[in-house]
Structures are given as structure tokens and as C-alpha cells.
PDB file of C-alpha atoms and ligand atoms in Angstrom:
ATOM      1  CA  MET A  73     -36.617  17.740 -49.064  1.00 48.00           C
ATOM      2  CA  SER A  74     -34.568  15.402 -46.940  1.00 52.00           C
ATOM      3  CA  GLU A  75     -34.780  12.245 -49.062  1.00 74.00           C
ATOM      4  CA  GLN A  76     -31.936  11.497 -51.429  1.00 89.00           C
ATOM      5  CA  ALA A  77     -32.065  13.410 -54.701  1.00 97.00           C
ATOM      6  CA  LEU A  78     -32.871  11.441 -57.866  1.00 98.00           C
ATOM      7  CA  LEU A  79     -29.931  13.075 -59.672  1.00 98.00           C
ATOM      8  CA  GLN A  80     -26.866  14.207 -57.752  1.00 98.00           C
ATOM      9  CA  VAL A  81     -24.145  16.025 -59.653  1.00 98.00           C
ATOM     10  CA  GLN A  82     -20.891  16.888 -57.950  1.00 98.00           C
ATOM     11  CA  ALA A  83     -17.975  19.068 -59.041  1.00 98.00           C
ATOM     12  CA  LEU A  84     -18.540  18.270 -62.699  1.00 98.00           C
ATOM     13  CA  CYS A  85     -15.787  19.580 -65.012  1.00 98.00           C
ATOM     14  CA  LYS A  86     -15.247  19.572 -68.762  1.00 98.00           C
ATOM     15  CA  ASP A  87     -12.536  21.306 -70.792  1.00 98.00           C
ATOM     16  CA  PHE A  88     -12.446  21.723 -74.566  1.00 97.00           C
ATOM     17  CA  GLY A  89      -8.805  22.509 -75.292  1.00 94.00           C
ATOM     18  CA  GLY A  90      -8.128  25.675 -73.334  1.00 92.00           C
ATOM     19  CA  LEU A  91     -11.805  26.383 -72.691  1.00 96.00           C
ATOM     20  CA  ARG A  92     -13.345  25.329 -69.374  1.00 97.00           C
ATOM     21  CA  ALA A  93     -16.903  24.719 -70.577  1.00 98.00           C
ATOM     22  CA  VAL A  94     -18.113  23.254 -67.256  1.00 98.00           C
ATOM     23  CA  ASN A  95     -16.312  24.274 -64.079  1.00 98.00           C
ATOM     24  CA  GLN A  96     -17.006  22.493 -60.770  1.00 98.00           C
ATOM     25  CA  ILE A  97     -20.759  22.337 -61.205  1.00 98.00           C
ATOM     26  CA  SER A  98     -22.768  20.662 -58.434  1.00 98.00           C
ATOM     27  CA  PHE A  99     -26.530  20.391 -58.147  1.00 98.00           C
ATOM     28  CA  ASN A 100     -29.347  18.031 -57.225  1.00 98.00           C
ATOM     29  CA  VAL A 101     -32.630  17.244 -58.908  1.00 98.00           C
ATOM     30  CA  HIS A 102     -35.300  15.804 -56.615  1.00 98.00           C
ATOM     31  CA  GLU A 103     -37.942  13.371 -57.748  1.00 98.00           C
ATOM     32  CA  GLY A 104     -41.076  15.144 -59.010  1.00 97.00           C
ATOM     33  CA  GLN A 105     -39.323  18.459 -59.653  1.00 97.00           C
ATOM     34  CA  ILE A 106     -39.172  20.548 -62.761  1.00 98.00           C
ATOM     35  CA  LYS A 107     -35.732  22.083 -62.429  1.00 98.00           C
ATOM     36  CA  ALA A 108     -34.283  24.560 -64.913  1.00 98.00           C
ATOM     37  CA  LEU A 109     -30.709  25.026 -66.017  1.00 98.00           C
ATOM     38  CA  ILE A 110     -30.406  28.500 -67.537  1.00 96.00           C
ATOM     39  CA  GLY A 111     -27.650  30.849 -68.647  1.00 94.00           C
ATOM     40  CA  PRO A 112     -26.451  32.824 -71.661  1.00 93.00           C
ATOM     41  CA  ASN A 113     -25.311  31.037 -74.835  1.00 93.00           C
ATOM     42  CA  GLY A 114     -22.073  29.147 -74.251  1.00 95.00           C
ATOM     43  CA  ALA A 115     -22.742  28.783 -70.508  1.00 96.00           C
ATOM     44  CA  GLY A 116     -22.224  24.994 -70.686  1.00 98.00           C
ATOM     45  CA  LYS A 117     -25.823  23.790 -70.456  1.00 98.00           C
ATOM     46  CA  THR A 118     -25.807  21.407 -73.427  1.00 97.00           C
ATOM     47  CA  THR A 119     -22.359  20.164 -72.421  1.00 98.00           C
ATOM     48  CA  ILE A 120     -23.761  19.169 -69.018  1.00 98.00           C
ATOM     49  CA  PHE A 121     -26.500  17.169 -70.785  1.00 98.00           C
ATOM     50  CA  ASN A 122     -23.824  15.532 -72.957  1.00 97.00           C
ATOM     51  CA  LEU A 123     -21.822  14.561 -69.867  1.00 98.00           C
ATOM     52  CA  LEU A 124     -24.882  13.191 -68.050  1.00 98.00           C
ATOM     53  CA  THR A 125     -25.964  11.100 -71.045  1.00 96.00           C
ATOM     54  CA  GLY A 126     -22.544   9.639 -71.825  1.00 95.00           C
ATOM     55  CA  VAL A 127     -22.175  11.500 -75.126  1.00 95.00           C
ATOM     56  CA  LEU A 128     -18.968  13.120 -73.850  1.00 96.00           C
ATOM     57  CA  PRO A 129     -16.582  11.941 -71.107  1.00 96.00           C
ATOM     58  CA  ALA A 130     -16.271  14.222 -68.058  1.00 97.00           C
ATOM     59  CA  ASP A 131     -12.819  15.342 -66.927  1.00 97.00           C
ATOM     60  CA  HIS A 132     -13.682  15.356 -63.214  1.00 97.00           C
ATOM     61  CA  GLY A 133     -16.633  15.057 -60.911  1.00 98.00           C
ATOM     62  CA  SER A 134     -19.393  12.575 -60.315  1.00 97.00           C
ATOM     63  CA  ALA A 135     -23.027  12.108 -61.115  1.00 98.00           C
ATOM     64  CA  SER A 136     -25.399   9.563 -59.639  1.00 97.00           C
ATOM     65  CA  PHE A 137     -28.913   8.704 -60.689  1.00 98.00           C
ATOM     66  CA  ALA A 138     -31.123   6.791 -58.245  1.00 96.00           C
ATOM     67  CA  GLY A 139     -27.927   5.826 -56.451  1.00 94.00           C
ATOM     68  CA  ARG A 140     -26.092   4.553 -59.571  1.00 95.00           C
ATOM     69  CA  GLN A 141     -22.902   6.177 -60.837  1.00 96.00           C
ATOM     70  CA  LEU A 142     -23.442   7.512 -64.352  1.00 96.00           C
ATOM     71  CA  LEU A 143     -20.261   9.006 -65.682  1.00 95.00           C
ATOM     72  CA  ARG A 144     -18.477   5.930 -66.951  1.00 90.00           C
ATOM     73  CA  LEU A 145     -21.517   4.268 -68.476  1.00 95.00           C
ATOM     74  CA  PRO A 146     -22.198   4.203 -72.228  1.00 93.00           C
ATOM     75  CA  SER A 147     -25.201   6.182 -73.495  1.00 92.00           C
ATOM     76  CA  HIS A 148     -27.479   3.191 -74.029  1.00 90.00           C
ATOM     77  CA  ARG A 149     -26.941   2.012 -70.430  1.00 93.00           C
ATOM     78  CA  ILE A 150     -27.789   5.482 -69.142  1.00 94.00           C
ATOM     79  CA  ALA A 151     -30.955   5.468 -71.270  1.00 92.00           C
ATOM     80  CA  SER A 152     -31.944   2.064 -69.926  1.00 91.00           C
ATOM     81  CA  LEU A 153     -31.494   3.297 -66.340  1.00 95.00           C
ATOM     82  CA  GLY A 154     -34.292   5.763 -67.127  1.00 95.00           C
ATOM     83  CA  ILE A 155     -32.754   9.018 -68.359  1.00 96.00           C
ATOM     84  CA  GLY A 156     -34.407  10.366 -71.522  1.00 95.00           C
ATOM     85  CA  ARG A 157     -33.426  13.399 -73.532  1.00 94.00           C
ATOM     86  CA  THR A 158     -34.639  15.852 -76.155  1.00 94.00           C
ATOM     87  CA  PHE A 159     -32.212  17.827 -78.298  1.00 91.00           C
ATOM     88  CA  GLN A 160     -31.619  21.514 -78.940  1.00 87.00           C
ATOM     89  CA  THR A 161     -32.017  21.051 -82.703  1.00 85.00           C
ATOM     90  CA  SER A 162     -34.992  19.232 -84.168  1.00 79.00           C
ATOM     91  CA  LEU A 163     -34.141  15.631 -85.038  1.00 83.00           C
ATOM     92  CA  LEU A 164     -37.118  13.878 -86.614  1.00 90.00           C
ATOM     93  CA  PHE A 165     -36.929  11.473 -89.526  1.00 91.00           C
ATOM     94  CA  ASP A 166     -38.905  13.383 -92.159  1.00 92.00           C
ATOM     95  CA  GLN A 167     -39.689  10.337 -94.283  1.00 92.00           C
ATOM     96  CA  MET A 168     -41.247   8.486 -91.353  1.00 93.00           C
ATOM     97  CA  THR A 169     -44.666   9.013 -89.766  1.00 95.00           C
ATOM     98  CA  VAL A 170     -45.084  10.618 -86.361  1.00 96.00           C
ATOM     99  CA  LEU A 171     -45.821   7.162 -84.886  1.00 95.00           C
ATOM    100  CA  GLU A 172     -42.699   5.619 -86.431  1.00 93.00           C
ATOM    101  CA  ASN A 173     -40.568   8.471 -85.130  1.00 94.00           C
ATOM    102  CA  VAL A 174     -41.915   7.967 -81.630  1.00 94.00           C
ATOM    103  CA  MET A 175     -41.422   4.192 -81.871  1.00 92.00           C
ATOM    104  CA  VAL A 176     -37.709   4.892 -82.364  1.00 88.00           C
ATOM    105  CA  GLY A 177     -37.713   6.357 -78.856  1.00 85.00           C
ATOM    106  CA  HIS A 178     -38.915   3.102 -77.363  1.00 84.00           C
ATOM    107  CA  HIS A 179     -36.476   1.148 -79.526  1.00 78.00           C
ATOM    108  CA  LEU A 180     -33.546   3.124 -78.144  1.00 70.00           C
ATOM    109  CA  ARG A 181     -34.280   1.874 -74.663  1.00 67.00           C
ATOM    110  CA  GLY A 182     -32.691  -1.527 -75.082  1.00 54.00           C
ATOM    111  CA  SER A 183     -29.808  -2.280 -77.412  1.00 49.00           C
ATOM    112  CA  ALA A 184     -30.530  -6.042 -77.248  1.00 48.00           C
ATOM    113  CA  ASP A 185     -33.779  -5.284 -79.103  1.00 53.00           C
ATOM    114  CA  MET A 186     -31.829  -3.683 -81.913  1.00 54.00           C
ATOM    115  CA  ILE A 187     -29.597  -6.736 -82.283  1.00 53.00           C
ATOM    116  CA  ALA A 188     -32.603  -9.054 -82.292  1.00 54.00           C
ATOM    117  CA  SER A 189     -34.336  -7.076 -84.995  1.00 58.00           C
ATOM    118  CA  ALA A 190     -31.165  -6.981 -87.070  1.00 56.00           C
ATOM    119  CA  LEU A 191     -31.029 -10.791 -86.861  1.00 58.00           C
ATOM    120  CA  ARG A 192     -34.806 -11.064 -87.484  1.00 60.00           C
ATOM    121  CA  LEU A 193     -35.361 -13.305 -84.507  1.00 59.00           C
ATOM    122  CA  PRO A 194     -38.940 -14.503 -83.866  1.00 62.00           C
ATOM    123  CA  ARG A 195     -39.539 -12.226 -80.924  1.00 63.00           C
ATOM    124  CA  VAL A 196     -39.255  -9.232 -83.237  1.00 65.00           C
ATOM    125  CA  ALA A 197     -43.002  -9.276 -83.944  1.00 71.00           C
ATOM    126  CA  VAL A 198     -43.765  -9.143 -80.210  1.00 73.00           C
ATOM    127  CA  GLU A 199     -41.262  -6.362 -79.707  1.00 76.00           C
ATOM    128  CA  GLU A 200     -42.659  -4.436 -82.651  1.00 81.00           C
ATOM    129  CA  ARG A 201     -46.039  -4.519 -80.933  1.00 84.00           C
ATOM    130  CA  GLN A 202     -44.460  -3.331 -77.672  1.00 85.00           C
ATOM    131  CA  HIS A 203     -42.752  -0.435 -79.469  1.00 87.00           C
ATOM    132  CA  ARG A 204     -46.056   0.496 -81.081  1.00 90.00           C
ATOM    133  CA  GLU A 205     -47.988   0.376 -77.815  1.00 92.00           C
ATOM    134  CA  ALA A 206     -45.395   2.437 -75.947  1.00 92.00           C
ATOM    135  CA  ALA A 207     -45.343   4.963 -78.778  1.00 94.00           C
ATOM    136  CA  MET A 208     -49.154   5.232 -78.910  1.00 95.00           C
ATOM    137  CA  SER A 209     -49.262   5.800 -75.178  1.00 95.00           C
ATOM    138  CA  ALA A 210     -46.589   8.533 -75.404  1.00 95.00           C
ATOM    139  CA  LEU A 211     -48.533  10.171 -78.252  1.00 96.00           C
ATOM    140  CA  GLU A 212     -51.712  10.055 -76.214  1.00 96.00           C
ATOM    141  CA  GLN A 213     -49.964  11.618 -73.220  1.00 93.00           C
ATOM    142  CA  SER A 214     -48.747  14.374 -75.552  1.00 94.00           C
ATOM    143  CA  SER A 215     -52.225  14.883 -77.134  1.00 94.00           C
ATOM    144  CA  LEU A 216     -50.814  13.876 -80.526  1.00 96.00           C
ATOM    145  CA  SER A 217     -52.750  10.649 -81.227  1.00 96.00           C
ATOM    146  CA  GLU A 218     -54.695  12.309 -84.034  1.00 97.00           C
ATOM    147  CA  ILE A 219     -51.569  13.000 -86.067  1.00 96.00           C
ATOM    148  CA  ALA A 220     -49.927   9.583 -85.485  1.00 96.00           C
ATOM    149  CA  GLN A 221     -50.054   8.681 -89.184  1.00 96.00           C
ATOM    150  CA  TRP A 222     -48.879  12.038 -90.541  1.00 96.00           C
ATOM    151  CA  PRO A 223     -45.482  12.173 -92.198  1.00 96.00           C
ATOM    152  CA  ALA A 224     -43.100  14.093 -89.917  1.00 95.00           C
ATOM    153  CA  ALA A 225     -42.181  16.356 -92.852  1.00 95.00           C
ATOM    154  CA  ALA A 226     -45.730  17.775 -92.843  1.00 93.00           C
ATOM    155  CA  LEU A 227     -45.555  19.092 -89.272  1.00 95.00           C
ATOM    156  CA  PRO A 228     -45.184  22.745 -88.314  1.00 93.00           C
ATOM    157  CA  ILE A 229     -42.345  23.449 -85.864  1.00 93.00           C
ATOM    158  CA  GLY A 230     -44.627  23.572 -82.813  1.00 94.00           C
ATOM    159  CA  GLN A 231     -45.853  20.036 -83.412  1.00 95.00           C
ATOM    160  CA  ARG A 232     -42.372  18.761 -84.332  1.00 95.00           C
ATOM    161  CA  ARG A 233     -41.177  19.891 -80.919  1.00 95.00           C
ATOM    162  CA  LEU A 234     -44.077  18.118 -79.182  1.00 96.00           C
ATOM    163  CA  VAL A 235     -43.359  14.923 -81.157  1.00 96.00           C
ATOM    164  CA  GLU A 236     -39.751  15.063 -79.982  1.00 96.00           C
ATOM    165  CA  VAL A 237     -40.995  15.110 -76.396  1.00 96.00           C
ATOM    166  CA  ALA A 238     -43.318  12.183 -77.158  1.00 96.00           C
ATOM    167  CA  ARG A 239     -40.383  10.263 -78.605  1.00 95.00           C
ATOM    168  CA  ALA A 240     -38.372  10.821 -75.424  1.00 95.00           C
ATOM    169  CA  LEU A 241     -41.392   9.740 -73.342  1.00 95.00           C
ATOM    170  CA  ALA A 242     -41.613   6.520 -75.366  1.00 93.00           C
ATOM    171  CA  SER A 243     -38.283   5.512 -73.803  1.00 91.00           C
ATOM    172  CA  GLU A 244     -40.229   5.517 -70.496  1.00 93.00           C
ATOM    173  CA  PRO A 245     -37.776   7.736 -68.602  1.00 95.00           C
ATOM    174  CA  LYS A 246     -37.807   8.543 -64.882  1.00 97.00           C
ATOM    175  CA  LEU A 247     -35.820  11.712 -65.598  1.00 98.00           C
ATOM    176  CA  LEU A 248     -36.200  13.734 -68.796  1.00 98.00           C
ATOM    177  CA  LEU A 249     -33.493  16.180 -69.878  1.00 98.00           C
ATOM    178  CA  MET A 250     -34.977  18.773 -72.249  1.00 98.00           C
ATOM    179  CA  ASP A 251     -32.675  21.062 -74.248  1.00 97.00           C
ATOM    180  CA  GLU A 252     -34.530  24.244 -75.301  1.00 97.00           C
ATOM    181  CA  PRO A 253     -37.855  22.589 -76.153  1.00 96.00           C
ATOM    182  CA  ALA A 254     -39.478  25.966 -76.882  1.00 96.00           C
ATOM    183  CA  ALA A 255     -36.746  27.229 -79.245  1.00 94.00           C
ATOM    184  CA  GLY A 256     -38.403  28.632 -82.377  1.00 93.00           C
ATOM    185  CA  LEU A 257     -41.939  28.385 -80.966  1.00 95.00           C
ATOM    186  CA  ASN A 258     -44.448  31.226 -80.898  1.00 96.00           C
ATOM    187  CA  MET A 259     -46.277  32.201 -77.711  1.00 96.00           C
ATOM    188  CA  ARG A 260     -49.191  29.827 -78.177  1.00 96.00           C
ATOM    189  CA  GLU A 261     -46.901  26.905 -79.030  1.00 96.00           C
ATOM    190  CA  THR A 262     -44.696  27.764 -76.051  1.00 97.00           C
ATOM    191  CA  ASP A 263     -47.766  27.640 -73.783  1.00 97.00           C
ATOM    192  CA  GLN A 264     -48.640  24.199 -75.195  1.00 96.00           C
ATOM    193  CA  MET A 265     -45.093  23.019 -74.542  1.00 97.00           C
ATOM    194  CA  GLY A 266     -45.292  24.337 -70.970  1.00 98.00           C
ATOM    195  CA  GLU A 267     -48.541  22.465 -70.415  1.00 97.00           C
ATOM    196  CA  LEU A 268     -47.011  19.273 -71.798  1.00 97.00           C
ATOM    197  CA  ILE A 269     -43.946  19.570 -69.555  1.00 98.00           C
ATOM    198  CA  GLN A 270     -46.205  19.958 -66.531  1.00 98.00           C
ATOM    199  CA  ARG A 271     -48.298  16.965 -67.633  1.00 96.00           C
ATOM    200  CA  VAL A 272     -45.107  14.940 -68.013  1.00 97.00           C
ATOM    201  CA  ARG A 273     -44.119  15.847 -64.470  1.00 97.00           C
ATOM    202  CA  ASP A 274     -47.618  15.109 -63.152  1.00 97.00           C
ATOM    203  CA  GLY A 275     -47.303  11.701 -64.841  1.00 95.00           C
ATOM    204  CA  GLY A 276     -44.331  10.893 -62.595  1.00 96.00           C
ATOM    205  CA  VAL A 277     -41.365  11.992 -64.727  1.00 97.00           C
ATOM    206  CA  THR A 278     -38.823  14.355 -63.160  1.00 98.00           C
ATOM    207  CA  VAL A 279     -37.681  17.112 -65.538  1.00 98.00           C
ATOM    208  CA  LEU A 280     -34.396  18.976 -65.982  1.00 98.00           C
ATOM    209  CA  LEU A 281     -35.077  21.791 -68.433  1.00 98.00           C
ATOM    210  CA  VAL A 282     -32.669  23.991 -70.379  1.00 98.00           C
ATOM    211  CA  GLU A 283     -34.652  26.903 -71.779  1.00 96.00           C
ATOM    212  CA  HIS A 284     -34.198  30.528 -72.811  1.00 93.00           C
ATOM    213  CA  ASP A 285     -37.865  31.497 -72.621  1.00 94.00           C
ATOM    214  CA  MET A 286     -37.945  33.091 -69.188  1.00 93.00           C
ATOM    215  CA  SER A 287     -41.711  33.279 -68.839  1.00 93.00           C
ATOM    216  CA  LEU A 288     -41.866  29.516 -69.471  1.00 96.00           C
ATOM    217  CA  VAL A 289     -39.058  28.834 -66.984  1.00 96.00           C
ATOM    218  CA  MET A 290     -40.469  31.156 -64.332  1.00 95.00           C
ATOM    219  CA  GLY A 291     -43.981  29.787 -64.860  1.00 96.00           C
ATOM    220  CA  ILE A 292     -43.360  26.050 -64.468  1.00 98.00           C
ATOM    221  CA  CYS A 293     -40.077  25.423 -62.640  1.00 98.00           C
ATOM    222  CA  ASP A 294     -39.689  24.651 -58.955  1.00 98.00           C
ATOM    223  CA  GLU A 295     -36.022  25.563 -58.878  1.00 97.00           C
ATOM    224  CA  ILE A 296     -33.473  27.204 -61.180  1.00 97.00           C
ATOM    225  CA  LEU A 297     -29.703  26.810 -61.493  1.00 98.00           C
ATOM    226  CA  VAL A 298     -27.992  29.644 -63.369  1.00 97.00           C
ATOM    227  CA  LEU A 299     -24.680  29.138 -65.177  1.00 96.00           C
ATOM    228  CA  ASP A 300     -22.411  31.626 -66.895  1.00 95.00           C
ATOM    229  CA  HIS A 301     -19.225  30.685 -68.780  1.00 95.00           C
ATOM    230  CA  GLY A 302     -19.242  27.241 -67.192  1.00 97.00           C
ATOM    231  CA  GLU A 303     -19.549  28.602 -63.646  1.00 97.00           C
ATOM    232  CA  ARG A 304     -22.398  28.413 -61.196  1.00 96.00           C
ATOM    233  CA  LEU A 305     -23.866  31.885 -60.820  1.00 95.00           C
ATOM    234  CA  ALA A 306     -26.930  31.302 -58.644  1.00 96.00           C
ATOM    235  CA  GLU A 307     -29.486  28.715 -57.585  1.00 97.00           C
ATOM    236  CA  GLY A 308     -32.939  29.221 -56.137  1.00 96.00           C
ATOM    237  CA  THR A 309     -36.657  29.518 -56.672  1.00 96.00           C
ATOM    238  CA  PRO A 310     -37.964  31.544 -59.647  1.00 95.00           C
ATOM    239  CA  ARG A 311     -38.708  34.421 -57.275  1.00 94.00           C
ATOM    240  CA  GLU A 312     -35.138  34.404 -55.894  1.00 95.00           C
ATOM    241  CA  ILE A 313     -33.551  34.159 -59.340  1.00 95.00           C
ATOM    242  CA  ARG A 314     -35.684  36.947 -60.805  1.00 91.00           C
ATOM    243  CA  SER A 315     -34.277  39.445 -58.353  1.00 90.00           C
ATOM    244  CA  ASN A 316     -30.682  38.159 -58.272  1.00 92.00           C
ATOM    245  CA  GLU A 317     -28.312  40.928 -59.379  1.00 91.00           C
ATOM    246  CA  ASP A 318     -25.576  38.609 -60.718  1.00 89.00           C
ATOM    247  CA  VAL A 319     -28.146  36.916 -62.931  1.00 89.00           C
ATOM    248  CA  LEU A 320     -29.515  40.198 -64.230  1.00 87.00           C
ATOM    249  CA  ALA A 321     -25.988  41.397 -64.996  1.00 86.00           C
ATOM    250  CA  ALA A 322     -25.128  38.185 -66.918  1.00 81.00           C
ATOM    251  CA  TYR A 323     -28.225  38.492 -69.098  1.00 77.00           C
ATOM    252  CA  LEU A 324     -27.808  42.218 -69.682  1.00 67.00           C
ATOM    253  CA  GLY A 325     -24.179  41.520 -70.655  1.00 66.00           C
ATOM    254  CA  GLN A 326     -25.388  39.035 -73.236  1.00 64.00           C
ATOM    255  CA  GLU A 327     -27.813  41.540 -74.750  1.00 58.00           C
ATOM    256  CA  ALA A 328     -24.998  44.076 -75.003  1.00 54.00           C
ATOM    257  CA  ASP A 329     -22.881  41.447 -76.879  1.00 56.00           C
ATOM    258  CA  ASP A 330     -25.631  40.603 -79.392  1.00 53.00           C
TER     259      ASP A 330
HETATM  260  N1  ADP B 916     -17.749  19.341 -78.671  1.00 63.16           N
HETATM  261  C1  ADP B 916     -17.224  20.551 -78.415  1.00 63.16           C
HETATM  262  N2  ADP B 916     -15.954  20.851 -78.769  1.00 63.16           N
HETATM  263  C2  ADP B 916     -15.414  22.057 -78.487  1.00 63.16           C
HETATM  264  N3  ADP B 916     -16.067  23.036 -77.828  1.00 63.16           N
HETATM  265  C3  ADP B 916     -17.322  22.808 -77.455  1.00 63.16           C
HETATM  266  C4  ADP B 916     -17.972  21.556 -77.725  1.00 63.16           C
HETATM  267  N4  ADP B 916     -19.234  21.605 -77.215  1.00 63.16           N
HETATM  268  C5  ADP B 916     -19.361  22.827 -76.662  1.00 63.16           C
HETATM  269  N5  ADP B 916     -18.234  23.541 -76.802  1.00 63.16           N
HETATM  270  C6  ADP B 916     -17.994  24.908 -76.272  1.00 63.16           C
HETATM  271  O1  ADP B 916     -18.290  24.852 -74.892  1.00 63.16           O
HETATM  272  C7  ADP B 916     -18.978  26.024 -74.462  1.00 63.16           C
HETATM  273  C8  ADP B 916     -20.308  25.623 -73.866  1.00 63.16           C
HETATM  274  O2  ADP B 916     -21.140  25.174 -74.924  1.00 63.16           O
HETATM  275  P1  ADP B 916     -22.602  24.620 -74.664  1.00 63.16           P
HETATM  276  O3  ADP B 916     -22.573  23.612 -73.591  1.00 63.16           O
HETATM  277  O4  ADP B 916     -23.130  24.198 -75.989  1.00 63.16           O
HETATM  278  O5  ADP B 916     -23.362  25.941 -74.159  1.00 63.16           O
HETATM  279  P2  ADP B 916     -24.912  26.254 -73.978  1.00 63.16           P
HETATM  280  O6  ADP B 916     -25.680  25.002 -74.275  1.00 63.16           O
HETATM  281  O7  ADP B 916     -25.045  26.724 -72.575  1.00 63.16           O
HETATM  282  O8  ADP B 916     -25.208  27.360 -74.955  1.00 63.16           O
HETATM  283  C9  ADP B 916     -19.100  26.909 -75.699  1.00 63.16           C
HETATM  284  O9  ADP B 916     -18.035  27.850 -75.666  1.00 63.16           O
HETATM  285  C10 ADP B 916     -18.952  25.946 -76.840  1.00 63.16           C
HETATM  286  O10 ADP B 916     -18.430  26.570 -77.982  1.00 63.16           O
HETATM  287 MG1   MG B 917     -27.080  24.595 -75.727  1.00 63.16          MG
END
């Protein structure tokens, strides 16, 4: 892989008071990859997503996406450059339908749209149709078209998680950051999520995946970066990571703590 990486992260650092949550983390994500970011609880995985999406300011380091510097941009600019995200905890609007929830994802792409709709400008009707079309296409890609009109409150957890991915896809990202998409899912639902993530990648979206389910990670990822207490522990292919002694020790340590 000699071409420039889609996402290049260098020496990223973040402190919370006396705690160094992210310590000099560098990695690349190449276009078309599914790359995993794994590590025990508290390793700094979600914090890295928060730094890359402008939710939190970084203390040091740099990150570039398709050649653009990210770290000083506000969240909505980062989203409009083509970085989408799903969250560790489920965040659907229960009172809205699946379709409406996914339309929010497309809405979030451009903040000018939000201002226009607040002012009820005439192009709102056109934009409403665009949101709907983008959302329907994301639902189709996620095999969820049949439940488009269901209220989100009626969905079992497995489908909620898939709808959250569809909502992120509706923002038409080039890179999708996924924070524990299989958390709380049973084996069958986890398999469905794995298939969706691979379909997303096959559809041209690069994926950076935080996930605890090791069979999912090992089954679908091209490359894995392992963190522990904010530090880089290892990086390599699933086969390399599986047999890495530092990684095994970090995970066994976590089980002993629990
Ligand atoms: N906003 C915050 N304020 C203070 N501490 C935080 C904040 N976010 C995360 N942390 C701490 O930073 C460390 C890394 O957290 P996090 O990135 O959520 O880990 P992971 O996602 O790998 O489980 C943890 O010790 C956590 O308690
Ligand atoms: Mg986390």
C-alpha cells in the first residue's frame, strides 16, 4: 500500500486532568480497509473517535483526512468532509420512525440545511425530498427498507444497531467510525452486523471499527491496532494480533480485574 492513507493520525495525545487517555498514538487507515481499534475498557478508543470528530480538542498531534487537517475543525465541518460515526450507546429518537431517524443522518451533513429549514425557506421541500431519498437508499443498503415506517421504539436491539449504521450511511461518508456496533447483540445479530459492515466497505466506505467481539474483529478486519491505557500495544493483521503475547497479557489482565 504505497498510496497516501485516507486517514493519517500522528502522535495524538489527550489528557483528562492527570490521566493520559491517549498517549502519542499514530496510525493510518487506507481507503477500502476495515481497520479495528481494540483494547480493554478505558484504553482510549472512544476518546480517539471524539478527537477525530471534533467532539473534544486534542492536546497534541495531528490528523489528516484525504489530505485535509482535521483537528481544529468543528464537528459539522468534519462530517461534511465525509467522516461519519456511530456511537457506543444507542441513540435513536424513539418517537420517530426508522425512516425519520435515518433522515436525521442526512440532515446532519450540512448545517446550512438546518438553518434553511429553521427559516422555512422555499428550498426546504426540495431538501426534504433529498433527505428522504438518501435515507431510503441507506435503509436499502442496510436491508431495512421493510421496517422504514416502524416507530424506533418498537425495534429489538439488533435492529436498532443496524438502523444506527443506516443513519450514519445517510450522511454519505467516505470513512465510517463505528464504536462497538455489536455491543449487546447476540451471535446471530452480530453476524448480521458483520455482514453489513462488509457490505458498507464493499460499497466504497472505509471503516474504522472499535469492537470487543473478537470473532467479529478477527473475521472481517484487514488490520488491527491494539491500545492499552492510552498506549499503542501492537498493530498487525488478525493473525499477527491473535498470537501477540502483549495483547494476550492485556486481555487476560482485564479478565482478572473483572
Ligand atoms: N470526557 C472525559 N472526561 C474525563 N475522563 C474521560 C473522559 N472521556 C474518557 N475519559 C477517561 O479516559 C479513559 C479512556 O476512556 P475511553 O476513551 O472512553 O476508553 P474506551 O473507549 O477505550 O473504553 C478512561 O479512563 C475514561 O474514564
Ligand atoms: Mg469506548
